[in-house]
């Protein structure tokens, strides 16, 4: 049996590989110890570098198929897994794409979008990691994120130019912001929720409604969507009154009474779920919809079609996950590309019976 | 000015630190290069090891507060971020807790649970990473996950004992499965959805309904919840008919007609959303609820309270995120603890007007 030295030089040649490729050695890792590439090398009878070349699918070095097979079998037998961290130390970055974990419960539309994107990036061999930034400000979040050495980051606009600079200096090749505005010097997918309010406002005006209540959820964290939606309704030229509303039946009864006292003739209800809540309260109080008050939601959820009267809504289209994954991949390969800014949120009215 | 050598020995003493702690040197990293701890050391006028001790908050070495401050300021000025990978290579694992990204859209209940858990773990200084296992089988997923060297993993039961072995041999101190059954040799949080079906079945029987349709969503990925819920209704002693149902209005009209033909007197509708869909189809077809057909959902969503008749449902309680985060932390500190198996899903009926 060929005696395999415990540690092989870091740069093997094809000749060295031929010498070290002997029969399988019996030695395994100590019981309970994490198996290392040295253990795999010993068991497969090859050098550690050969193990690394085989398991990382390096094509630069010619290694015979039987040797490759022996290495893979030894790795499997020992339960050896390459260390992503070690790989990333060599490469300067990982194949990780970081996405922020939403800090508020997001609807089926946005979570479907995130899911699809995750699948599409995985198919391109990226590791998608959702990372919370709980309790951290912009730059602190950026520093925490940068520790993982992601190759690309989909960042909230709130991270700001300084945070984005931290990520880039730590090796991120691509930072794409998601939000209402671009951040100078980096790519941006603009999701402008004013479009949603503008579509709702224009629809209500076209149907002859002038005095419009706009639901503002009292739940924390929703202002980032609710404020631009409100601004959009205001821009449409309607006369606007804010209607704060918690997602509970008592507060809906109160809001329904209040909007009838004010004599409003329409409501843009933030989204379909708040619309369903408020519509029920209005109906329980005897209001005719849309005769006395028209109601429009947003998001085009199934539930709107099931209500009577059927709920008018604003449909929101986002880019497909595949499209966005392709963009990330293209920018990773061309990190010097000029900042791309894309408007990705498209809003369109779905008129039904409630307006 | 004290000249700081580029590379310091790995093990500094307090004396060495005192020597190297000179005034701030002007040198920064080359333009565009990723700043390293050597750059921070040069700027702060200390050794690299001191930089490491300060930024990792090591208490084993005494370092004066002014020195600590100088290091932190230099790191901030240069935009230096420690490399999680390098730290994990030293420690053998990271502070990462891996959770599987749900592969199907999950309802507000489960996503709220995951959100809360994420916050609670972050407060305990863990980095929570949601990781997809798209298109990977049990062991392949385990190998992909193991590359990140997580300290703890919340794993789906489908990962199996071999997958869990791979994770443990790669240094994970804790693997906790989430699912209907425990996996031998590791901790388990049992979420037994048969409880949900049992509660629904018992409620319907108590109200005199014997012939029960059970909605089976046609949407992919939901069988892992739907099958045990069905089994639970069967265990309750009711006479059960499966009702396949896609989440769309046409299929709901078809299912409603079918269940009336069969003369079923009740439906357990999988969850509140499918219940709303089917109830609307039954009402549109002129069926009296609950006179002709009783309907019960699950999840206790707000929408059930807004329907007329108000929807009976099964409320599901899961442990608080804080409680579960505490368990993870305790097990990380005591990785030799005997496997803990906890039943965490509690189901209770919320009777309203639809049954």
XYZ file of C-alpha atoms in Angstrom:
710
model
C 0.000 0.000 0.000
C 1.297 3.464 -0.900
C 1.912 5.599 2.175
C 0.102 8.927 1.784
C 1.702 11.824 3.670
C -0.769 13.604 5.924
C -0.313 16.984 4.252
C 0.277 17.410 0.537
C 1.787 20.505 -1.063
C -0.798 23.076 -2.055
C 0.004 23.004 -5.782
C -0.018 19.435 -7.106
C 0.956 18.610 -10.658
C -0.616 15.932 -12.813
C 2.451 13.815 -12.054
C 2.029 14.229 -8.308
C -1.562 13.195 -8.639
C -0.555 10.080 -10.562
C 1.873 9.159 -7.787
C -0.502 9.792 -4.935
C -3.470 8.047 -6.523
C -3.009 4.738 -4.746
C -5.446 2.225 -3.288
C -7.911 3.313 -0.653
C -6.331 3.860 2.750
C -8.258 2.631 5.787
C -7.780 5.767 7.893
C -10.914 7.827 8.639
C -11.425 10.844 10.855
C -11.439 10.398 14.603
C -14.878 9.482 15.925
C -17.001 12.579 16.367
C -14.514 14.887 14.611
C -15.653 16.956 11.638
C -14.161 15.262 8.548
C -11.698 17.408 6.612
C -10.426 17.344 3.066
C -7.270 15.674 4.478
C -9.424 12.747 5.646
C -10.963 12.483 2.197
C -7.512 12.628 0.606
C -6.272 9.826 2.866
C -9.259 7.614 2.186
C -9.167 8.231 -1.576
C -5.395 7.971 -1.694
C -4.882 11.333 -3.398
C -3.550 14.741 -2.449
C -5.659 17.319 -0.613
C -5.352 19.604 -3.602
C -6.785 16.880 -5.828
C -9.717 16.596 -3.444
C -10.224 20.330 -3.716
C -9.993 20.299 -7.523
C -12.459 17.408 -7.838
C -15.031 18.696 -5.357
C -14.898 22.213 -6.754
C -15.219 20.889 -10.329
C -12.091 22.707 -11.427
C -11.504 22.057 -15.103
C -8.054 23.693 -15.192
C -6.389 20.502 -13.932
C -6.727 17.200 -15.785
C -7.838 14.482 -13.377
C -8.903 11.034 -14.569
C -12.517 9.952 -14.195
C -11.675 6.962 -11.900
C -9.784 9.316 -9.564
C -12.669 11.775 -9.564
C -15.039 8.941 -8.739
C -12.813 7.710 -5.896
C -12.664 11.192 -4.385
C -16.425 11.645 -4.595
C -17.038 8.240 -3.015
C -14.582 8.913 -0.198
C -16.230 12.301 0.470
C -19.618 10.642 0.573
C -18.483 7.819 2.828
C -16.948 10.237 5.345
C -19.758 12.742 5.075
C -17.280 15.448 4.062
C -18.755 18.780 2.974
C -16.593 21.596 1.562
C -16.579 24.715 3.694
C -18.291 27.627 1.942
C -16.349 29.995 4.169
C -13.000 28.609 3.066
C -14.041 28.851 -0.553
C -15.201 32.422 -0.051
C -11.900 33.360 1.594
C -10.119 32.218 -1.559
C -12.583 33.873 -3.935
C -13.057 37.056 -1.854
C -16.803 36.523 -1.996
C -19.372 33.762 -1.972
C -22.148 32.826 -4.387
C -24.545 34.256 -1.832
C -27.241 36.682 -2.915
C -28.623 38.482 0.121
C -32.196 39.651 0.267
C -33.691 41.452 3.241
C -36.261 39.472 5.205
C -39.391 41.603 5.167
C -39.890 43.027 8.660
C -43.640 43.278 8.271
C -45.961 40.499 7.167
C -46.106 40.846 3.390
C -49.045 39.859 1.254
C -49.212 36.908 -1.114
C -48.201 39.134 -4.044
C -44.823 40.189 -2.669
C -44.036 36.866 -0.994
C -44.825 35.099 -4.285
C -42.425 37.489 -6.017
C -39.663 36.763 -3.481
C -40.261 32.994 -3.746
C -40.060 33.030 -7.509
C -36.878 35.098 -7.452
C -35.312 32.687 -4.976
C -36.043 29.705 -7.235
C -34.751 31.474 -10.312
C -31.467 32.467 -8.622
C -31.012 28.927 -7.271
C -31.309 27.595 -10.791
C -28.427 29.926 -11.720
C -26.369 28.307 -8.928
C -26.617 31.159 -6.435
C -27.342 30.603 -2.769
C -30.153 32.883 -1.788
C -30.107 34.005 1.793
C -32.782 36.075 3.440
C -31.272 38.083 6.215
C -33.082 40.126 8.816
C -31.773 43.507 9.869
C -33.771 43.520 13.063
C -33.045 46.499 15.274
C -30.126 47.660 13.127
C -29.873 51.019 11.397
C -28.757 51.405 7.770
C -24.983 51.246 8.203
C -25.075 48.708 11.026
C -27.264 46.472 8.886
C -24.833 46.897 5.989
C -21.894 45.887 8.205
C -23.757 42.821 9.479
C -24.679 41.846 5.936
C -21.168 42.472 4.618
C -19.758 39.892 7.032
C -21.301 37.156 4.897
C -19.375 38.463 1.846
C -22.327 38.211 -0.541
C -21.582 38.534 -4.230
C -24.838 40.446 -4.741
C -27.291 42.244 -2.494
C -30.869 43.304 -3.032
C -30.976 46.129 -0.534
C -33.710 48.341 0.820
C -33.297 52.009 -0.129
C -33.132 52.796 3.610
C -29.645 51.306 3.664
C -28.454 54.559 2.068
C -25.311 55.381 0.066
C -22.975 54.838 3.041
C -24.345 51.382 3.741
C -24.125 50.494 0.072
C -20.515 51.693 0.035
C -19.723 49.362 2.945
C -21.193 46.420 1.039
C -19.257 47.247 -2.113
C -15.956 47.736 -0.300
C -16.485 44.318 1.293
C -16.538 42.692 -2.105
C -20.204 42.709 -3.150
C -20.070 42.989 -6.937
C -23.657 44.115 -7.283
C -25.965 46.101 -5.044
C -29.484 46.635 -6.351
C -31.843 48.748 -4.290
C -35.540 47.964 -4.115
C -37.755 50.886 -3.281
C -39.408 54.124 -4.264
C -36.259 56.040 -5.273
C -32.845 55.245 -6.752
C -29.675 55.658 -4.675
C -26.879 57.425 -6.556
C -24.173 55.174 -7.937
C -25.922 51.840 -7.805
C -28.602 49.864 -9.631
C -32.222 50.353 -8.673
C -35.514 48.619 -9.164
C -38.028 51.365 -8.558
C -41.235 50.239 -6.883
C -43.264 53.426 -6.797
C -46.453 52.826 -4.849
C -47.755 56.273 -5.815
C -48.762 54.507 -9.048
C -51.239 52.433 -7.032
C -52.846 55.501 -5.471
C -52.895 57.334 -8.813
C -54.734 54.435 -10.497
C -57.302 54.253 -7.673
C -57.806 58.025 -7.609
C -58.214 58.309 -11.385
C -60.770 55.465 -11.377
C -62.828 57.027 -8.576
C -62.798 60.457 -10.268
C -63.857 58.881 -13.577
C -66.848 57.316 -11.785
C -67.813 60.733 -10.401
C -66.498 60.375 -6.827
C -64.803 63.559 -5.564
C -64.484 63.246 -1.751
C -62.257 60.252 -1.135
C -61.265 58.697 2.185
C -57.865 56.985 2.125
C -57.329 54.205 4.657
C -54.044 54.528 6.582
C -53.345 51.259 8.469
C -52.510 51.816 12.112
C -50.322 48.697 12.044
C -46.610 49.452 12.276
C -44.333 49.251 9.279
C -46.991 49.755 6.603
C -46.377 53.503 6.174
C -43.700 52.780 3.602
C -46.493 51.602 1.304
C -49.412 53.618 2.693
C -47.805 57.074 2.446
C -46.896 56.883 -1.260
C -50.304 55.349 -2.042
C -51.934 58.315 -0.271
C -49.736 60.745 -2.226
C -50.833 59.067 -5.452
C -54.527 59.575 -4.671
C -53.798 63.228 -3.820
C -51.981 63.692 -7.138
C -55.020 62.364 -8.996
C -56.907 65.534 -8.039
C -59.439 64.012 -5.625
C -60.305 65.744 -2.371
C -58.634 63.465 0.185
C -59.318 62.680 3.868
C -57.094 60.297 5.816
C -58.887 57.436 7.583
C -56.663 55.702 10.173
C -57.780 52.074 10.551
C -56.530 49.201 12.692
C -57.085 45.708 11.276
C -59.875 44.833 13.734
C -63.656 44.875 13.670
C -64.249 47.516 16.381
C -62.027 50.054 14.708
C -63.668 49.317 11.352
C -67.128 50.061 12.824
C -65.769 53.358 14.173
C -64.122 54.270 10.840
C -67.310 53.390 8.916
C -69.397 55.686 11.137
C -66.796 58.445 10.828
C -66.646 58.371 7.039
C -70.457 58.484 6.809
C -70.515 61.513 9.144
C -67.957 63.204 6.905
C -70.151 62.481 3.883
C -67.305 60.910 1.882
C -68.510 59.294 -1.306
C -65.622 56.852 -1.855
C -62.807 55.031 -0.048
C -59.446 53.789 -1.262
C -58.885 51.119 1.384
C -55.071 50.627 1.197
C -55.454 46.991 0.076
C -58.103 44.305 -0.445
C -57.960 43.000 3.125
C -58.614 46.395 4.703
C -61.282 46.924 2.016
C -63.055 43.697 3.035
C -62.925 44.724 6.704
C -64.301 48.224 6.052
C -66.912 47.034 3.548
C -68.311 44.592 6.105
C -68.542 47.374 8.698
C -70.273 49.684 6.207
C -72.744 46.956 5.208
C -73.437 46.032 8.845
C -74.243 49.730 9.438
C -76.695 49.689 6.521
C -74.634 51.642 3.973
C -75.241 50.892 0.297
C -72.059 50.074 -1.671
C -71.412 51.686 -4.115
C -74.608 53.807 -3.961
C -73.669 55.718 -0.807
C -69.942 54.917 -0.662
C -67.749 53.371 -3.353
C -64.901 51.114 -2.125
C -61.720 50.180 -3.979
C -58.862 48.001 -2.679
C -55.486 47.005 -4.067
C -53.544 43.790 -4.779
C -56.317 41.942 -6.668
C -56.613 39.089 -4.177
C -59.080 36.237 -4.724
C -61.182 37.408 -1.784
C -62.255 40.561 -3.672
C -63.953 38.427 -6.315
C -65.826 36.529 -3.598
C -67.330 39.604 -1.914
C -70.783 40.959 -2.787
C -70.710 43.515 -4.320
C -67.514 42.297 -6.016
C -64.585 44.468 -4.962
C -62.944 46.843 -7.434
C -59.184 46.816 -6.966
C -55.809 47.939 -8.287
C -53.759 45.133 -9.758
C -49.994 45.361 -9.219
C -47.554 43.687 -11.588
C -43.931 43.075 -10.623
C -41.208 41.652 -12.894
C -40.926 37.866 -13.048
C -38.377 36.241 -10.733
C -36.624 34.790 -13.760
C -36.212 38.206 -15.357
C -34.801 39.690 -12.180
C -32.491 36.713 -11.557
C -31.152 37.137 -15.077
C -30.420 40.798 -14.332
C -28.550 39.916 -11.113
C -26.466 37.321 -12.950
C -25.641 39.673 -15.820
C -24.519 42.424 -13.426
C -22.391 39.976 -11.379
C -20.542 39.117 -14.595
C -20.183 42.797 -15.485
C -19.759 44.613 -12.167
C -18.426 47.747 -13.889
C -21.705 48.275 -15.777
C -23.255 51.734 -15.420
C -26.054 51.926 -12.831
C -29.331 50.647 -14.250
C -32.557 52.164 -12.987
C -35.779 50.364 -13.844
C -39.375 51.202 -13.068
C -40.802 47.778 -12.216
C -44.144 48.393 -10.525
C -47.074 48.579 -12.938
C -50.522 49.394 -11.525
C -53.814 48.942 -13.379
C -57.419 49.241 -12.235
C -59.703 46.179 -12.104
C -63.209 47.696 -12.033
C -65.887 45.476 -10.448
C -69.154 46.214 -8.616
C -68.028 48.155 -5.515
C -67.210 51.473 -7.266
C 5.886 58.208 14.463
C 6.135 54.550 15.337
C 6.643 52.359 12.295
C 4.090 49.501 12.307
C 5.223 46.314 10.602
C 2.759 45.089 8.000
C 2.262 41.711 9.637
C 2.169 41.179 13.379
C 2.625 37.840 15.138
C -0.656 36.034 15.719
C -0.396 35.987 19.531
C 0.305 39.444 20.902
C 0.931 40.089 24.572
C -0.263 43.106 26.491
C 3.321 44.406 26.235
C 3.327 44.059 22.460
C 0.075 45.908 22.334
C 1.483 48.708 24.435
C 4.421 49.018 22.056
C 2.391 48.973 18.882
C -0.286 51.339 20.113
C 1.184 54.480 18.542
C -0.369 57.495 16.889
C -2.589 57.066 13.864
C -0.684 56.236 10.689
C -1.842 57.888 7.490
C -1.768 54.769 5.276
C -5.102 53.466 3.993
C -5.947 50.683 1.597
C -5.324 51.153 -2.108
C -8.218 52.838 -3.894
C -10.915 50.302 -4.723
C -9.341 47.457 -2.700
C -11.324 45.705 0.027
C -9.952 47.000 3.348
C -8.341 44.319 5.535
C -7.626 44.080 9.227
C -3.999 44.962 8.330
C -5.217 48.310 6.991
C -7.152 48.931 10.208
C -4.103 47.967 12.254
C -1.915 50.413 10.308
C -4.388 53.265 10.636
C -4.989 52.628 14.350
C -1.304 52.012 15.024
C -1.863 48.617 16.655
C -1.221 44.994 15.778
C -3.572 42.974 13.579
C -4.228 40.671 16.507
C -5.313 43.661 18.583
C -7.707 44.637 15.814
C -9.100 41.112 15.889
C -9.448 41.095 19.671
C -11.197 44.464 19.737
C -13.604 43.833 16.853
C -14.483 40.350 18.128
C -15.042 41.713 21.643
C -12.590 39.221 23.129
C -12.422 39.694 26.861
C -9.484 37.292 27.376
C -6.979 39.996 26.492
C -6.804 43.298 28.406
C -6.906 46.188 25.963
C -7.324 49.789 27.102
C -10.500 51.676 26.250
C -8.658 54.411 24.252
C -7.031 51.684 22.105
C -10.359 49.970 21.589
C -11.866 53.272 20.546
C -9.008 53.969 18.115
C -9.446 50.554 16.501
C -13.199 51.000 16.139
C -12.767 54.453 14.644
C -10.166 53.220 12.175
C -12.422 50.332 11.146
C -15.282 52.750 10.633
C -13.188 55.221 8.679
C -11.900 52.532 6.308
C -15.238 50.748 6.056
C -13.621 47.543 7.328
C -15.978 44.678 8.119
C -14.768 41.441 9.742
C -15.193 38.393 7.554
C -17.758 35.984 8.992
C -16.137 33.202 6.987
C -12.733 33.775 8.560
C -14.261 33.830 12.015
C -16.153 30.617 11.297
C -12.981 28.914 10.083
C -11.417 29.652 13.466
C -14.507 28.659 15.466
C -15.448 25.651 13.284
C -18.926 27.087 12.942
C -20.707 30.400 12.636
C -23.471 32.028 14.681
C -25.799 31.164 11.825
C -29.113 29.484 12.508
C -30.471 28.005 9.291
C -34.182 27.731 8.654
C -35.657 26.312 5.477
C -37.406 28.811 3.234
C -40.955 27.527 2.835
C -41.317 26.209 -0.715
C -45.029 26.909 -0.833
C -46.723 30.181 0.024
C -47.452 29.926 3.740
C -50.324 31.630 5.474
C -50.075 34.570 7.873
C -50.015 32.197 10.865
C -46.847 30.326 9.924
C -45.079 33.334 8.426
C -45.833 35.285 11.602
C -44.326 32.437 13.609
C -41.157 32.425 11.452
C -40.855 36.227 11.695
C -41.156 36.209 15.456
C -38.588 33.418 15.775
C -36.188 35.335 13.577
C -36.473 38.447 15.758
C -36.041 36.459 18.943
C -32.898 34.688 17.671
C -31.437 37.978 16.440
C -31.859 39.421 19.911
C -29.769 36.477 21.173
C -27.049 37.504 18.689
C -27.643 34.746 16.148
C -27.729 35.380 12.426
C -30.859 33.833 11.056
C -30.588 32.685 7.499
C -33.475 31.304 5.477
C -32.138 28.950 2.901
C -34.035 27.338 0.046
C -33.462 23.714 -0.839
C -34.965 24.131 -4.272
C -34.724 20.993 -6.404
C -32.461 19.230 -3.899
C -33.257 15.928 -2.195
C -32.730 15.341 1.533
C -29.002 14.591 1.602
C -28.111 17.013 -1.168
C -29.958 19.747 0.686
C -28.098 18.803 3.873
C -24.738 19.025 2.077
C -25.632 22.422 0.592
C -26.732 23.667 3.998
C -23.679 22.231 5.762
C -21.379 24.344 3.592
C -22.489 27.425 5.533
C -21.358 25.752 8.786
C -24.447 26.749 10.779
C -24.293 26.334 14.531
C -27.947 25.269 14.583
C -30.447 24.085 12.008
C -34.222 23.940 12.058
C -34.662 21.170 9.522
C -37.661 19.675 7.795
C -38.273 16.023 8.739
C -37.829 15.149 5.044
C -34.097 15.749 5.479
C -33.937 12.319 7.132
C -31.389 10.830 9.554
C -28.609 10.697 6.926
C -29.025 14.380 6.099
C -29.066 15.255 9.759
C -25.887 13.211 10.258
C -24.181 15.236 7.525
C -25.133 18.482 9.255
C -23.884 17.282 12.626
C -20.583 15.965 11.268
C -20.065 19.372 9.649
C -20.174 21.041 13.031
C -23.823 21.916 13.602
C -24.262 21.694 17.353
C -28.021 21.481 17.214
C -30.437 20.072 14.654
C -34.125 20.430 15.481
C -36.631 18.909 13.106
C -39.974 20.579 12.443
C -42.687 18.248 11.300
C -45.198 15.547 12.041
C -42.777 12.943 13.411
C -39.497 12.915 15.325
C -36.270 11.702 13.673
C -34.254 9.346 15.882
C -31.278 10.883 17.632
C -32.146 14.553 17.311
C -34.483 17.151 18.810
C -37.955 17.522 17.381
C -40.765 20.035 17.446
C -43.769 17.969 16.493
C -46.361 19.810 14.439
C -49.055 17.220 14.041
C -51.726 18.542 11.719
C -53.933 15.513 12.453
C -54.895 17.532 15.542
C -56.513 20.116 13.269
C -58.594 17.474 11.473
C -59.521 15.785 14.747
C -60.809 19.056 16.220
C -62.862 19.814 13.085
C -64.259 16.264 12.906
C -65.212 16.162 16.575
C -66.976 19.536 16.279
C -68.987 18.456 13.214
C -69.987 15.164 14.841
C -71.067 16.987 18.010
C -73.337 19.200 15.871
C -74.908 16.090 14.299
C -73.079 16.065 10.934
C -72.035 12.536 9.871
C -71.157 12.710 6.141
C -68.213 15.081 5.864
C -66.459 16.292 2.728
C -62.782 17.151 3.264
C -61.269 19.682 0.857
C -57.943 18.557 -0.620
C -56.236 21.523 -2.337
C -55.089 20.716 -5.858
C -52.241 23.223 -5.463
C -48.826 21.584 -5.220
C -46.966 21.289 -1.946
C -49.993 21.480 0.348
C -50.374 17.690 0.780
C -47.964 17.792 3.693
C -50.660 19.646 5.633
C -53.779 18.361 3.841
C -53.092 14.623 4.237
C -52.664 14.652 8.033
C -55.670 16.980 8.402
C -57.713 14.469 6.387
C -56.443 11.607 8.563
C -57.502 13.544 11.650
C -61.089 13.933 10.384
C -61.143 10.200 9.588
C -59.932 9.376 13.108
C -62.785 11.414 14.562
C -65.245 8.764 13.322
C -66.997 10.798 10.617
C -67.815 9.298 7.230
C -65.324 11.078 4.953
C -65.322 11.938 1.241
C -62.344 13.692 -0.348
C -63.159 16.867 -2.294
C -60.271 17.969 -4.547
C -60.427 21.759 -5.008
C -58.252 24.218 -6.916
C -58.157 27.752 -5.520
C -60.295 29.248 -8.328
C -63.953 30.124 -8.749
C -64.790 27.668 -11.555
C -63.481 24.687 -9.653
C -65.307 25.847 -6.526
C -68.645 25.934 -8.444
C -67.948 22.389 -9.660
C -67.019 21.152 -6.157
C -70.121 22.788 -4.656
C -72.389 21.044 -7.176
C -70.582 17.749 -6.562
C -70.913 17.831 -2.784
C -74.649 18.637 -3.059
C -75.114 15.669 -5.430
C -73.363 13.454 -2.898
C -75.695 14.734 -0.195
C -72.839 15.600 2.182
C -74.027 17.509 5.229
C -70.749 19.176 6.170
C -67.362 20.259 4.795
C -63.991 20.670 6.464
C -62.474 23.077 3.962
C -58.692 22.663 4.647
C -58.347 26.292 5.767
C -60.326 29.554 5.990
C -59.399 30.727 2.491
C -60.640 27.567 0.780
C -63.681 27.737 3.088
C -64.488 31.270 1.898
C -64.132 30.198 -1.734
C -66.360 27.138 -1.343
C -68.924 28.948 0.823
C -69.355 31.613 -1.847
C -69.897 28.934 -4.508
C -72.451 27.150 -2.301
C -74.301 30.406 -1.595
C -74.267 31.427 -5.255
C -75.842 28.012 -6.026
C -78.566 28.687 -3.454
C -77.389 26.327 -0.699
C -78.266 27.265 2.889
C -75.293 27.321 5.275
C -75.368 25.620 7.764
C -78.926 24.318 7.153
C -78.061 22.210 4.125
C -74.273 22.092 4.482
C -72.149 23.101 7.456
C -68.709 24.593 6.649
C -65.666 24.773 8.920
C -62.231 26.178 8.034
C -58.911 26.353 9.863
C -56.367 29.035 10.888
C -58.841 31.507 12.417
C -58.134 34.320 9.955
C -59.898 37.683 10.219
C -61.830 37.007 7.020
C -63.826 34.223 8.694
C -65.318 36.753 11.135
C -66.318 39.015 8.236
C -68.268 36.359 6.312
C -72.036 35.879 6.686
C -72.758 33.396 8.179
C -69.639 33.851 10.308
C -67.187 31.023 9.620
C -66.494 28.364 12.243
C -62.815 27.483 12.272
C -59.990 25.601 13.993
C -57.549 27.852 15.766
C -53.908 26.720 15.707
C -51.459 27.781 18.390
C -47.709 27.485 17.890
C -45.049 28.238 20.511
C -43.871 31.846 20.747
C -40.741 32.740 18.812
C -39.095 33.801 22.058
C -39.714 30.408 23.663
C -38.306 28.553 20.677
C -35.293 30.884 20.384
C -34.565 30.197 24.060
C -34.644 26.459 23.358
C -32.204 26.807 20.428
C -29.824 28.858 22.554
C -29.974 26.429 25.476
C -29.235 23.452 23.204
C -26.338 25.269 21.492
C -24.777 25.724 24.941
C -25.421 22.080 25.818
C -25.033 20.138 22.568
C -24.737 16.808 24.411
C -28.257 17.122 25.837
C -30.540 14.132 25.234
C -32.946 14.593 22.295
C -35.965 16.660 23.274
C -39.270 15.937 21.592
C -42.045 18.487 22.060
C -45.594 18.531 20.791
C -46.024 22.178 19.816
C -49.183 22.382 17.697
C -52.333 22.954 19.717
C -55.678 22.957 17.877
C -58.981 24.215 19.288
C -62.368 24.787 17.674
C -63.829 28.296 17.303
C -67.556 27.673 16.732
C -69.418 30.434 14.858
C -72.473 30.471 12.601
C -71.464 28.262 9.656
C -71.715 24.887 11.456
